Short mmCIF file of C-alpha atoms and ligand atoms in Angstrom, two decimals:
data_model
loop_
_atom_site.label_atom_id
_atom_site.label_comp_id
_atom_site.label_asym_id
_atom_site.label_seq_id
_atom_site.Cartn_x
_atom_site.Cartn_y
_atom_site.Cartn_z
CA UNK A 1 9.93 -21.65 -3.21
CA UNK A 2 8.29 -18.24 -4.48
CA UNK A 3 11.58 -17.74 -6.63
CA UNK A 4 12.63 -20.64 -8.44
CA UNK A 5 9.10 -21.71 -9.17
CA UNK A 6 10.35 -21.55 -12.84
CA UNK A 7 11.92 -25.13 -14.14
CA UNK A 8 12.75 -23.72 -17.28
CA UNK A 9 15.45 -20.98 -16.83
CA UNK A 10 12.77 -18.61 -17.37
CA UNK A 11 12.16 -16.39 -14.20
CA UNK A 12 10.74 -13.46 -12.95
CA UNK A 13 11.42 -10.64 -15.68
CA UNK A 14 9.39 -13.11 -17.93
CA UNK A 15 6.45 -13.63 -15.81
CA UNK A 16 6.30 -9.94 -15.07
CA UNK A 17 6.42 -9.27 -18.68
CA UNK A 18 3.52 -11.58 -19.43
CA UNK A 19 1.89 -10.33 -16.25
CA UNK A 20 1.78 -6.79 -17.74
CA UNK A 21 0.79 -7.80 -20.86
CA UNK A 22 -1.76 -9.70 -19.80
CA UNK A 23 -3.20 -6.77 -17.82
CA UNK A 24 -3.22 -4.57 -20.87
CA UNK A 25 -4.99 -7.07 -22.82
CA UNK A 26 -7.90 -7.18 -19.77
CA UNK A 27 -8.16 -3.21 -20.10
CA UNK A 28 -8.80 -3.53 -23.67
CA UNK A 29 -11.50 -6.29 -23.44
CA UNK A 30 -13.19 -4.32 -20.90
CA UNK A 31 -14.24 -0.52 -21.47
CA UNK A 32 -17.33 -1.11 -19.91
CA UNK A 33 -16.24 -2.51 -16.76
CA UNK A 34 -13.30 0.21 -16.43
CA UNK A 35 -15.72 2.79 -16.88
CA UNK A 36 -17.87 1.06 -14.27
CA UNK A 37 -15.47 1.22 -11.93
CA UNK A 38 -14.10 4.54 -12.25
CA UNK A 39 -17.85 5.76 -11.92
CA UNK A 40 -18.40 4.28 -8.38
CA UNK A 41 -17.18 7.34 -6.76
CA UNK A 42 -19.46 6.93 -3.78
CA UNK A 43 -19.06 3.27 -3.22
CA UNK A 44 -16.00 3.04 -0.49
CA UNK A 45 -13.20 1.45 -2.28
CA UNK A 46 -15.10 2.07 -5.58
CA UNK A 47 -16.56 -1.33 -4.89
CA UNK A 48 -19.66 -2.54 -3.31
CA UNK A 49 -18.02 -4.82 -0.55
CA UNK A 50 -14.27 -3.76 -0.29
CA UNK A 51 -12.90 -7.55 -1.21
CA UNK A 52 -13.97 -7.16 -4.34
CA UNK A 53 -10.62 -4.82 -5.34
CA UNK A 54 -9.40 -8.25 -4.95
CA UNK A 55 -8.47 -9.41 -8.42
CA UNK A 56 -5.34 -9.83 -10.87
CA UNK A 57 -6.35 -7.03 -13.25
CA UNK A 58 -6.52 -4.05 -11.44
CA UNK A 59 -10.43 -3.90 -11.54
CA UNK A 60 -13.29 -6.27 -11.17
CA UNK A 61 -15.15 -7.84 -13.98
CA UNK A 62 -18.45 -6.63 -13.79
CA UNK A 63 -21.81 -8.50 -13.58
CA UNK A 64 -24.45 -9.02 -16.31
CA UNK A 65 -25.98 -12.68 -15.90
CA UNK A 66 -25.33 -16.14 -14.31
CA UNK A 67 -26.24 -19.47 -14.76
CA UNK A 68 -25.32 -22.51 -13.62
CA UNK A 69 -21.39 -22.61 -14.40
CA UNK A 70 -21.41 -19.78 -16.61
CA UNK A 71 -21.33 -15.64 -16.11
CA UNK A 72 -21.25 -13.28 -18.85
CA UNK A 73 -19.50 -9.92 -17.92
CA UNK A 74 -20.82 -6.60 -18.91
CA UNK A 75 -18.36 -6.38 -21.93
CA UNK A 76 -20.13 -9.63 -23.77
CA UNK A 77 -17.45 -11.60 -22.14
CA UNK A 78 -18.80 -15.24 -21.13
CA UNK A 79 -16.77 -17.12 -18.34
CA UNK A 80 -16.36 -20.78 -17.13
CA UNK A 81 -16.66 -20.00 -13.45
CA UNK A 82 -14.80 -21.87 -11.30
CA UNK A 83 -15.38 -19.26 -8.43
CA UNK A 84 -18.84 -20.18 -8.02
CA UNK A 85 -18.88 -16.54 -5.64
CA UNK A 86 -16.05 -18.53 -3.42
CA UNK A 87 -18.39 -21.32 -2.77
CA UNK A 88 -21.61 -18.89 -2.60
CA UNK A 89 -23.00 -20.44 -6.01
CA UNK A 90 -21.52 -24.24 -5.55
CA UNK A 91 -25.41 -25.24 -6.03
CA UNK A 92 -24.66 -23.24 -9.73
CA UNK A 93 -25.96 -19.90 -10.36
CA UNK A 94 -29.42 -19.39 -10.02
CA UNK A 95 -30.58 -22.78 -10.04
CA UNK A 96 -33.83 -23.24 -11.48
CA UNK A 97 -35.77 -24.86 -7.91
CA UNK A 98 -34.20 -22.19 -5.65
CA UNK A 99 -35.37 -19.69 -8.32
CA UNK A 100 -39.03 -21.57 -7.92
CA UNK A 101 -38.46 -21.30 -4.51
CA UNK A 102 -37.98 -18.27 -3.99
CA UNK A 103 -40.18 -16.76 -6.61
CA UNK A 104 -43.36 -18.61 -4.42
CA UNK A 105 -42.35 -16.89 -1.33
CA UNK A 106 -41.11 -13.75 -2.27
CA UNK A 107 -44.09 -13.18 -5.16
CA UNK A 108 -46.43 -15.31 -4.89
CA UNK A 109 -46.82 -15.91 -0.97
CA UNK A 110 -45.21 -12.79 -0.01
CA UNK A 111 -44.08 -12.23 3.34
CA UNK A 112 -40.22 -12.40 3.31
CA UNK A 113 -39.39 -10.35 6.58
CA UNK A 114 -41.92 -11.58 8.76
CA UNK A 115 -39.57 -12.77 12.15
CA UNK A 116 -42.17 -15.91 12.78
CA UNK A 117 -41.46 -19.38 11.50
CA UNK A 118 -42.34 -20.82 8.61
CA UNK A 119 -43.57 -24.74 8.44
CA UNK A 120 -40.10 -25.42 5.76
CA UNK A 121 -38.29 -24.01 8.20
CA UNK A 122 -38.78 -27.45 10.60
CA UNK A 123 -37.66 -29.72 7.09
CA UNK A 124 -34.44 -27.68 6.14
CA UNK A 125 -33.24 -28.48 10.11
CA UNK A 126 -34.66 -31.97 9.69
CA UNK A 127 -32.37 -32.40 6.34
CA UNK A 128 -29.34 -30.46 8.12
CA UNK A 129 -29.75 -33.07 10.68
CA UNK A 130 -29.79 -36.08 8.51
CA UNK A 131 -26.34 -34.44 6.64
CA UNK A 132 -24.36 -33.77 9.51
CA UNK A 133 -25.85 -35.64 12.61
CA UNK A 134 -26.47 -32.91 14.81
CA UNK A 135 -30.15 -32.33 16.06
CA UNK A 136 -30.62 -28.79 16.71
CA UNK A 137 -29.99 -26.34 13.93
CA UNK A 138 -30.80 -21.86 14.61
CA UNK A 139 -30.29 -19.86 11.32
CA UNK A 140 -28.08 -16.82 10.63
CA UNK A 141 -27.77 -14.90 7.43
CA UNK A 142 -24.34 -15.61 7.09
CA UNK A 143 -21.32 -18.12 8.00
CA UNK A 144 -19.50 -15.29 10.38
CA UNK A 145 -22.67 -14.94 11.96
CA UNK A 146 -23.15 -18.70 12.48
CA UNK A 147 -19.58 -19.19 13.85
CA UNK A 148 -19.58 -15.95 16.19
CA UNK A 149 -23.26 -16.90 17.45
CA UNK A 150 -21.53 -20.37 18.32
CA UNK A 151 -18.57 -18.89 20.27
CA UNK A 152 -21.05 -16.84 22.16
CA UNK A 153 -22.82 -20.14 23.06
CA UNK A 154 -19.83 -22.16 24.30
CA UNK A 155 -18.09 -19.41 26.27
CA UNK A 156 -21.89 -18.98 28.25
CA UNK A 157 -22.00 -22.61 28.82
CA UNK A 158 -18.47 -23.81 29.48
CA UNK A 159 -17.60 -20.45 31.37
CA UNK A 160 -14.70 -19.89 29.75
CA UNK A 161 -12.98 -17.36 27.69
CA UNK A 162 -10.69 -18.49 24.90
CA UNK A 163 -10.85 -20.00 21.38
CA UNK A 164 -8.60 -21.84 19.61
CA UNK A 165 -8.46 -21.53 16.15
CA UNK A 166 -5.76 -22.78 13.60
CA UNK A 167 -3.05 -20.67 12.20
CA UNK A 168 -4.02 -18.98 8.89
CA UNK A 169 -7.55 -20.14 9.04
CA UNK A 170 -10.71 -18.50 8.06
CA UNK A 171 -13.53 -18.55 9.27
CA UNK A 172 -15.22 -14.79 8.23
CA UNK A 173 -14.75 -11.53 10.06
CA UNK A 174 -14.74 -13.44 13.42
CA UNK A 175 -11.85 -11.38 15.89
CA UNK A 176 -11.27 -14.33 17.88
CA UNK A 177 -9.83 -15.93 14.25
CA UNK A 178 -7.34 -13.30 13.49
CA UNK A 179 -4.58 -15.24 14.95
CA UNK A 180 -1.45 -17.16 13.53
CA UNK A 181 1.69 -18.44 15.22
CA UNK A 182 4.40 -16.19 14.75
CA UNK A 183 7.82 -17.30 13.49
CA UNK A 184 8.83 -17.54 17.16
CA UNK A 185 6.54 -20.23 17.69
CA UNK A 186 4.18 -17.86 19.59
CA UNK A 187 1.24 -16.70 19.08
CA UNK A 188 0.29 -13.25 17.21
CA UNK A 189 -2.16 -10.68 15.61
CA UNK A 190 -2.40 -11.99 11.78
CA UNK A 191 -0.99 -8.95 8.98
CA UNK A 192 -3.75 -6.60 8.78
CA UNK A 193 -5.83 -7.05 11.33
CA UNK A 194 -6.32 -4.07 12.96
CA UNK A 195 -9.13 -2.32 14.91
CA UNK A 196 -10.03 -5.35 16.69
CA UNK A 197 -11.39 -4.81 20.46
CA UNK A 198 -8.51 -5.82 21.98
CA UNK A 199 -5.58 -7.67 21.75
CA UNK A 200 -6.30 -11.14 19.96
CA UNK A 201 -4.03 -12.74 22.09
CA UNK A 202 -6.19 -12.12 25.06
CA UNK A 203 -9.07 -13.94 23.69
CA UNK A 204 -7.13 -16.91 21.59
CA UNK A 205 -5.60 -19.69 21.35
CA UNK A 206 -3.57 -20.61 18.26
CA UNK A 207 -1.97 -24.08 17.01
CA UNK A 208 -0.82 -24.95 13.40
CA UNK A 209 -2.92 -27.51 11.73
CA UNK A 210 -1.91 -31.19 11.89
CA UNK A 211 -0.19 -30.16 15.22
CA UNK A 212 -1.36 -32.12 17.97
CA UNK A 213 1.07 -31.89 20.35
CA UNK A 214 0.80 -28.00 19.89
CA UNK A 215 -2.67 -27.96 20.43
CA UNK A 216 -2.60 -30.34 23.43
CA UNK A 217 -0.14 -27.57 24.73
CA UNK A 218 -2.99 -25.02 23.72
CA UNK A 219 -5.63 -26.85 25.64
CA UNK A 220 -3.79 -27.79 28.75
CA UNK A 221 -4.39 -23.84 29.52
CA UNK A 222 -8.42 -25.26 30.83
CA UNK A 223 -9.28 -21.96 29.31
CA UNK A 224 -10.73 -23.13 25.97
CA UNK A 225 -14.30 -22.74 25.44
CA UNK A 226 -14.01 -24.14 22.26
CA UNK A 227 -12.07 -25.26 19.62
CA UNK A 228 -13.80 -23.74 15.92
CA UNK A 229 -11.64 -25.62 12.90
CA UNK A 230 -12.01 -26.50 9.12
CA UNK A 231 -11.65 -30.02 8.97
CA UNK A 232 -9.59 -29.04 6.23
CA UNK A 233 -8.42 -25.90 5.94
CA UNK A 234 -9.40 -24.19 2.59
CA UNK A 235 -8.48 -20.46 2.78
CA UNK A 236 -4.40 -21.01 2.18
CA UNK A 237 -4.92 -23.20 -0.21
CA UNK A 238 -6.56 -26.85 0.89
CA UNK A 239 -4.38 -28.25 3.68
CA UNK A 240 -5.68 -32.05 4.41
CA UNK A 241 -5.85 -33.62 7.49
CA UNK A 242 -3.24 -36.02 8.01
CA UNK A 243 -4.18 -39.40 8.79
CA UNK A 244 -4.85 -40.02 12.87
CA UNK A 245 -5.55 -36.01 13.25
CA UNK A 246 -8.81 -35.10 13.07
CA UNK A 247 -9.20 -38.07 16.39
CA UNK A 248 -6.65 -36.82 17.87
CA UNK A 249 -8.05 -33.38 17.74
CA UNK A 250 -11.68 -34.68 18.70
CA UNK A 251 -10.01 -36.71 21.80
CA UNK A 252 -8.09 -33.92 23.38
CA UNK A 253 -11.13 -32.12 23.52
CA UNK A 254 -12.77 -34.49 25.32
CA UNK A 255 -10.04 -34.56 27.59
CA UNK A 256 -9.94 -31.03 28.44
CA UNK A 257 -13.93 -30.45 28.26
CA UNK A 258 -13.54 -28.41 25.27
CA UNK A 259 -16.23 -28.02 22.33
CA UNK A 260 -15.06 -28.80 19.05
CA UNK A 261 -17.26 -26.51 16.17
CA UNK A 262 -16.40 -27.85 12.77
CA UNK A 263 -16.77 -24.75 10.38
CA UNK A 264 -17.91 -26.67 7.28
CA UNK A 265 -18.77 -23.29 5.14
CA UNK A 266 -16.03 -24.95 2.61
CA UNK A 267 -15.60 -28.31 3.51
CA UNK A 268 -18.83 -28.86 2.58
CA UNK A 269 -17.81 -29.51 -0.84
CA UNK A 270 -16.67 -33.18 0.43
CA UNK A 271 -19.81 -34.08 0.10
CA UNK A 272 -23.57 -34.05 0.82
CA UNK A 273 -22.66 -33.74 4.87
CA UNK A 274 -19.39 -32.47 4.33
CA UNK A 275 -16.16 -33.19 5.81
CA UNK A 276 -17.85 -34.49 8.92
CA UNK A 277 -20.18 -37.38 7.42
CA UNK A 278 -17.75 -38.20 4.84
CA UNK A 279 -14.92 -38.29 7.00
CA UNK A 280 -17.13 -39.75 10.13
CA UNK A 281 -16.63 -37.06 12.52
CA UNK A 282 -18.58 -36.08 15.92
CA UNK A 283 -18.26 -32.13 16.22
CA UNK A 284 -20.63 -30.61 19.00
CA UNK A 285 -21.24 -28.05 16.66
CA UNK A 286 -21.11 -27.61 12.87
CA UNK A 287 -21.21 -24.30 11.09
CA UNK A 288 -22.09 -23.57 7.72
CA UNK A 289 -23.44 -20.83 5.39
CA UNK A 290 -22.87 -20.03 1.66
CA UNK A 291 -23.70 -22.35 -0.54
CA UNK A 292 -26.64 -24.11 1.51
CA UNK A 293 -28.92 -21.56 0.70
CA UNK A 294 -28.15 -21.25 -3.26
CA UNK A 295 -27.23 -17.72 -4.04
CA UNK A 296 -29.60 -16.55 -1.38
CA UNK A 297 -28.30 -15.26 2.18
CA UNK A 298 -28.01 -17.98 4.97
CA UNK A 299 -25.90 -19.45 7.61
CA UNK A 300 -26.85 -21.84 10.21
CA UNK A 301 -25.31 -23.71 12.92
CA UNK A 302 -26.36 -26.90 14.77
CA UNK A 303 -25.70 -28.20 17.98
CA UNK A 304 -25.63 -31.73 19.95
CA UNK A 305 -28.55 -32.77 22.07
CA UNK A 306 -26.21 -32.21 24.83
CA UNK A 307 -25.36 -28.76 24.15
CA UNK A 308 -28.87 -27.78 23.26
CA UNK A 309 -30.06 -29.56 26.44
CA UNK A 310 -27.21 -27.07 28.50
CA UNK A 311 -27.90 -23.79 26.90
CA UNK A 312 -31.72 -24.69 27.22
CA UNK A 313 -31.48 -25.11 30.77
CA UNK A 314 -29.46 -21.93 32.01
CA UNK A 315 -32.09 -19.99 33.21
CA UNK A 316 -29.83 -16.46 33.01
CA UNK A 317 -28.98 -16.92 29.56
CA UNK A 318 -31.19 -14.50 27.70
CA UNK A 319 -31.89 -16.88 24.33
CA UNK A 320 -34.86 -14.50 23.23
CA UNK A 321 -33.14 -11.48 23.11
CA UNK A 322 -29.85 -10.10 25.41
CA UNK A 323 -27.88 -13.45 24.97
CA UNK A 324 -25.56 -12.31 22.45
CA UNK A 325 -27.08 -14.40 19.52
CA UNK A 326 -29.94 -13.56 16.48
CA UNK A 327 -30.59 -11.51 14.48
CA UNK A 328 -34.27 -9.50 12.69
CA UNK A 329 -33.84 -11.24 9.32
CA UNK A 330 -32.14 -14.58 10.11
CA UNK A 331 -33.96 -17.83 9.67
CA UNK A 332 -36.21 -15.15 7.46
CA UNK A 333 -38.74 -17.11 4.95
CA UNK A 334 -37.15 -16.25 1.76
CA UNK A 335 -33.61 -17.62 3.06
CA UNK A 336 -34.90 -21.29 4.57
CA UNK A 337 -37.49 -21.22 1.12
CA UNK A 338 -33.75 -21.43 -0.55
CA UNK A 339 -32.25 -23.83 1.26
CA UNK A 340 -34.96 -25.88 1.26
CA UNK A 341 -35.03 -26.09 -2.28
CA UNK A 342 -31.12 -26.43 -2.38
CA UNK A 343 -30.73 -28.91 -0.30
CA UNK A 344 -33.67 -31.28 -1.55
CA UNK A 345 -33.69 -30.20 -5.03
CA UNK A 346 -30.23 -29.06 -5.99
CA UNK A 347 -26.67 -30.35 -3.83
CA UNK A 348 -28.44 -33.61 -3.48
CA UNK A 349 -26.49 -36.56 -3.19
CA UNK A 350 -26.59 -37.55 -6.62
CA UNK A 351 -25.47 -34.16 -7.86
CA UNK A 352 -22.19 -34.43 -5.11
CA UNK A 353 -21.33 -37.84 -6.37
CA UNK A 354 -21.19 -35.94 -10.08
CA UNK A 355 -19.09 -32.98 -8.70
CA UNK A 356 -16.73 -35.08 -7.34
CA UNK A 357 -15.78 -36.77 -10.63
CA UNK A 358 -15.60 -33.71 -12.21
CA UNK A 359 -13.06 -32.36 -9.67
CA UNK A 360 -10.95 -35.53 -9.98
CA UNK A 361 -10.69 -34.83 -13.53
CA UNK A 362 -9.44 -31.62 -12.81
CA UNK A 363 -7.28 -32.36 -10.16
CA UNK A 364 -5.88 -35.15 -12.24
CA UNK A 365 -5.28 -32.77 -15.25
CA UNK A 366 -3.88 -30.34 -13.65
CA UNK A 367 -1.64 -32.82 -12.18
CA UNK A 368 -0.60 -33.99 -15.24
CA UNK A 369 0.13 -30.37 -16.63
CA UNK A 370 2.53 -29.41 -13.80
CA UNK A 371 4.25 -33.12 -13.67
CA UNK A 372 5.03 -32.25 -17.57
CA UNK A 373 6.94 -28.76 -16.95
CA UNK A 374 8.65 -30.54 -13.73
CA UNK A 375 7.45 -27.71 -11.67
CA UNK A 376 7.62 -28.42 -7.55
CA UNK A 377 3.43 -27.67 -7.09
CA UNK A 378 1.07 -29.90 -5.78
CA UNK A 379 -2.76 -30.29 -6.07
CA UNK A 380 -5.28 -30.95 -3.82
CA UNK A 381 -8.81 -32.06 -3.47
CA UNK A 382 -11.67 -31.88 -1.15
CA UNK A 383 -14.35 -33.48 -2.99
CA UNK A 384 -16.18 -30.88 -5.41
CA UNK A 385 -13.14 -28.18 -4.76
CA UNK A 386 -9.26 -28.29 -6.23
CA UNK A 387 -6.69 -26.40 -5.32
CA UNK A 388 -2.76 -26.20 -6.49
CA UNK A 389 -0.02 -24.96 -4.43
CA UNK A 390 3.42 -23.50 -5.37
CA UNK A 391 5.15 -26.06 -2.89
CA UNK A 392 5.48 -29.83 -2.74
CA UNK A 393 4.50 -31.61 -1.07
CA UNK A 394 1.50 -29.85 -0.43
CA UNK A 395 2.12 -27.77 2.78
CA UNK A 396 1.16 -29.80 6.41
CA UNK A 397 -0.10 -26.06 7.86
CA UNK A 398 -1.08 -22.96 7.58
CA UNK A 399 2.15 -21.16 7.52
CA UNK A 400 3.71 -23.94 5.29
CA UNK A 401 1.19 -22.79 2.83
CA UNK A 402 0.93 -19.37 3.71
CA UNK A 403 4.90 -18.98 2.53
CA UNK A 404 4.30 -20.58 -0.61
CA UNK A 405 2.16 -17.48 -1.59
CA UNK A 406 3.30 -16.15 -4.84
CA UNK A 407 0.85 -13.27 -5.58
CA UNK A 408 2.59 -12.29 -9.00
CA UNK A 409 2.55 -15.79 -10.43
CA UNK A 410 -1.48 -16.48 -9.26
CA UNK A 411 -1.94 -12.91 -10.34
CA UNK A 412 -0.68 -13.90 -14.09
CA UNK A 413 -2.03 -17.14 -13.99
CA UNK A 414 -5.60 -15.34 -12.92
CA UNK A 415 -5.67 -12.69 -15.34
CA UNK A 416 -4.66 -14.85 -18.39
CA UNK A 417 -7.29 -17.67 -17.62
CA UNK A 418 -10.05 -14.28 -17.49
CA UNK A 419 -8.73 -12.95 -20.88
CA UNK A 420 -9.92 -16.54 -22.50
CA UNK A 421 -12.86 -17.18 -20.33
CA UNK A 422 -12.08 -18.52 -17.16
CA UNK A 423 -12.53 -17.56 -13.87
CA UNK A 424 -11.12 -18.70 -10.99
CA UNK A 425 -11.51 -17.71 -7.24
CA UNK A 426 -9.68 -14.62 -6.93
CA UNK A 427 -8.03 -15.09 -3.25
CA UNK A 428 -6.42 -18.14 -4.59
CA UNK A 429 -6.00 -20.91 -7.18
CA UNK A 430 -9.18 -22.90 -6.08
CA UNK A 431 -11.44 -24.39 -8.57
CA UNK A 432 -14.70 -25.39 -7.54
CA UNK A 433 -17.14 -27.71 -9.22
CA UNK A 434 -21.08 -27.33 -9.43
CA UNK A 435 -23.68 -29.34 -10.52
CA UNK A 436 -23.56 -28.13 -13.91
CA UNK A 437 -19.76 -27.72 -14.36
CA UNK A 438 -18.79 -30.54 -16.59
CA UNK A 439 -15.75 -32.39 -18.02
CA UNK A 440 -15.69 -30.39 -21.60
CA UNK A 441 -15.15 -26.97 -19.20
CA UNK A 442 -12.29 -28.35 -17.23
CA UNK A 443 -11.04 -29.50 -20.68
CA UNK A 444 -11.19 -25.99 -21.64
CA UNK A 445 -9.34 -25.09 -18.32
CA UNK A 446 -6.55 -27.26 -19.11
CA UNK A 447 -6.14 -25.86 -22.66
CA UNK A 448 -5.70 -22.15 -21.31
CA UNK A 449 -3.80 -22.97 -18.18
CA UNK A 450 -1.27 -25.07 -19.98
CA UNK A 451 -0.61 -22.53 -22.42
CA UNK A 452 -0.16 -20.20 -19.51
CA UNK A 453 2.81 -22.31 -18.44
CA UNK A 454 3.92 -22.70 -21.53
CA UNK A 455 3.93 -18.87 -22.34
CA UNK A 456 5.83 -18.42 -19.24
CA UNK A 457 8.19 -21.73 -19.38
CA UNK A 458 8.95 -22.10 -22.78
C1 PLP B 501 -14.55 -21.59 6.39
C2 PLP B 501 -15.31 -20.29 6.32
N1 PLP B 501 -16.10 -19.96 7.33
C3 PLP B 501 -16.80 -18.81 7.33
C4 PLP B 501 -16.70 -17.94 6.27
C5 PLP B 501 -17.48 -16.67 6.28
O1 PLP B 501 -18.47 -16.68 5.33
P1 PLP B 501 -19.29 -15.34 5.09
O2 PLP B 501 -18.31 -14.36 4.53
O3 PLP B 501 -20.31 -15.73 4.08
O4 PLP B 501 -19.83 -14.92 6.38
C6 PLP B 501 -15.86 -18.25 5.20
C7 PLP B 501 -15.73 -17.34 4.06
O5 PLP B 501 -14.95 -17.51 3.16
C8 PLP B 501 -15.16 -19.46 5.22
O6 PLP B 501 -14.35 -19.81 4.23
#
């Protein structure tokens, strides 16, 4: 599919043309950024957190401010931001009750590394509760965190040593993730990872999404501790469940006493309880970090009574310190102050039901863009977050999507929506909504993006 994206007779010497082009015009909108970079000698990778040599352009854009849907770079330049910090800032940048929020405790209470509870601490579980229907919530500061001090739980309490994850999922720097089926059909270290504590394959379990009779295969093993999944899967593009899937995944784990984590980090875009109240799912455990805590650090993960009432009771698991789980700063006060405030002030319901139409605006634009030029893509949606895909129909799994990667063409299509003041996610083409995104800047999307096609199709 990667080479005869092009409907229009125009191929690849075009689109690298424009690509280069494109990259010249970034350099010259951007001195001050460039010169950022190439000062940051003594930042590894010239970059504060190596992903961020991620981008189309050959350097990042560089910070000034952020609010609410917009960022304005250090060169003047003011963005529509899709990226929303890849679902970090889905409650909008800096949103004015989490600022509130955090300004009390931080300032005006004080005490933000403290390692005893605050009282909000008790309401943000209480509200995680109500969102995804699973009692008893612990905090992390991020969503790795959450989903590695879950795996730790379920191996102590089922006794067992694998997980199964999905091929080409995500789920943060978690080893027991880096797994994909190979084009043999078996199972294998994913490109890149390397370094890991030993060989992946000695710890996981790997089936492609929508695959039950693969993962029935998986699970008749009886080594599973626990199964840790997107409901959708939103890191290779947005691959959606196919209809009867998600219960057939949640009935084979019954069957072979398996946990089943739902890893709603992104999937909470579906809605105020993500994937799993929208889509009426029963998880043991859900997952989650990013965007609950708007802007500020936090993950947190919640578990059934059942699973709470197990863990509680095994008397030579070390829960206050040597068990393998917590952390100095997690459930700090400054972090649950945040969610708080983001959760009851900010991705309310209301504000979801509003995302959502502004997505299906997008998605439906976009939609109409691509049917125009004939071109074989499809789009998909998860609620607040779209995503289109150089392959239709949209890919069933992971490695459907995965080789319908075309880095040069999302690289071109990246860098020319930046040079007229849109950003979207850099890892792929996924547009997210927030509460303050609204229908004028998808309009604006639109514009640039079908001029981008038609630069490249005409
Ligand atoms: C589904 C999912 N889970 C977990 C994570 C890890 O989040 P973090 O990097 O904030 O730990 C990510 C990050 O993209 C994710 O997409």
């Amino acid at each position: 599919m990667s080479t005869d994206f092009v409907a229009g007779g125009v191929g690849r010497v075009r689109l690298n043309e424009l690509l280069e082009r494109e990259r010249a015009e970034f350099v010259d909108r951007h001195p001050r950024s460039a010169a950022a970079y190439a000062r940051a000698e003594h930042l590894f990778g010239k970059v504060p957190m190596t992903w961020m040599n991620k981008n189309a352009a050959g350097f990042p854009v560089y910070v000034d401010r952020a609010h609410g849907a917009r960022l304005i770079d250090i060169d003047g330049s003011e963005y529509v931001d899709f990226c929303l910090g890849d679902t970090g800032a889905m409650a909008g940048h800096s949103p004015a009750p989490v600022v509130a929020a955090v300004t009390r405790r931080l300032g005006d209470l004080g005490g933000a590394s403290t390692m005893l509870p605050t009282e909000e601490a008790a309401t943000v579980g209480a509200e995680l509760s109500r969102r995804f229907g699973l009692p008893a919530w612990s905090f992390t500061l991020t969503a790795t965190d959450a989903n590695r001090w879950a795996i730790r739980l379920l191996r102590a309490v089922t006794g067992r040593s694998r997980i199964l994850v999905n091929s080409y999922c995500y789920h943060g720097s978690v080893d027991e993730s880096l797994i994909v089926v190979g084009s043999d059909g078996r199972p294998r270290s994913r490109e890149g990872n390397v370094g890991a504590p030993c060989d992946v394959t000695m710890t996981s379990r790997v089936a492609e999404f929508n695959d039950l009779d693969g993962l029935a295969r998986e699970l008749a093993h009886g080594d599973v501790a626990a199964v840790l999944m997107e409901p959708a899967l939103t890191n290779i593009g947005i691959v959606l469940p196919e209809p009867g899937y998600l219960d057939g995944v949640r009935a084979l784990t019954r069957q072979h006493g398996t946990y089943l984590i739902n890893d709603e980090t992104h999937t909470f875009s579906a809605g105020p309880g993500g994937a799993t109240a929208a889509w009426g799912l029963t998880p043991d455990v859900v997952t989650i970090g990013k965007a609950i805590g708007g802007g500020i650090p936090v993950g947190a993960y919640g578990l059934s009574a059942e699973l709470a009432a197990a863990l509680t009771g095994r008397a030579d698991l070390d829960l206050v310190d040597m068990g393998g789980v917590g952390g100095t700063l997690a459930g700090n006060p400054v972090s649950i102050a945040a969610t708080r405030a983001t959760l009851q002030e900010v991705l309310t319901d209301d504000a979801f039901a509003g995302m959502i139409d502004v997505a299906t605006v997008f998605a439906d634009g976009i939609r109409k863009i691509i049917d125009g030029y004939s071109l074989p893509w499809s789009v998909s949606q998860l609620g607040a977050r779209v995503e289109y895909r150089f392959a239709a129909p949209a890919p069933r799994t992971g490695t459907e999507s995965a080789a319908c990667a075309d880095p040069a063409l999302e690289d071109y299509l990246h860098v020319y929506l930046i040079n007229r003041g849109i950003l979207m996610t850099p890892f792929h083409n996924m547009a997210l909504m927030c509460p303050q995104t609204t229908v004028e800047d998808v309009a604006r999307h639109h514009e640039v993006f079908a001029d981008a096609l038609g630069e490249l199709l005409a």
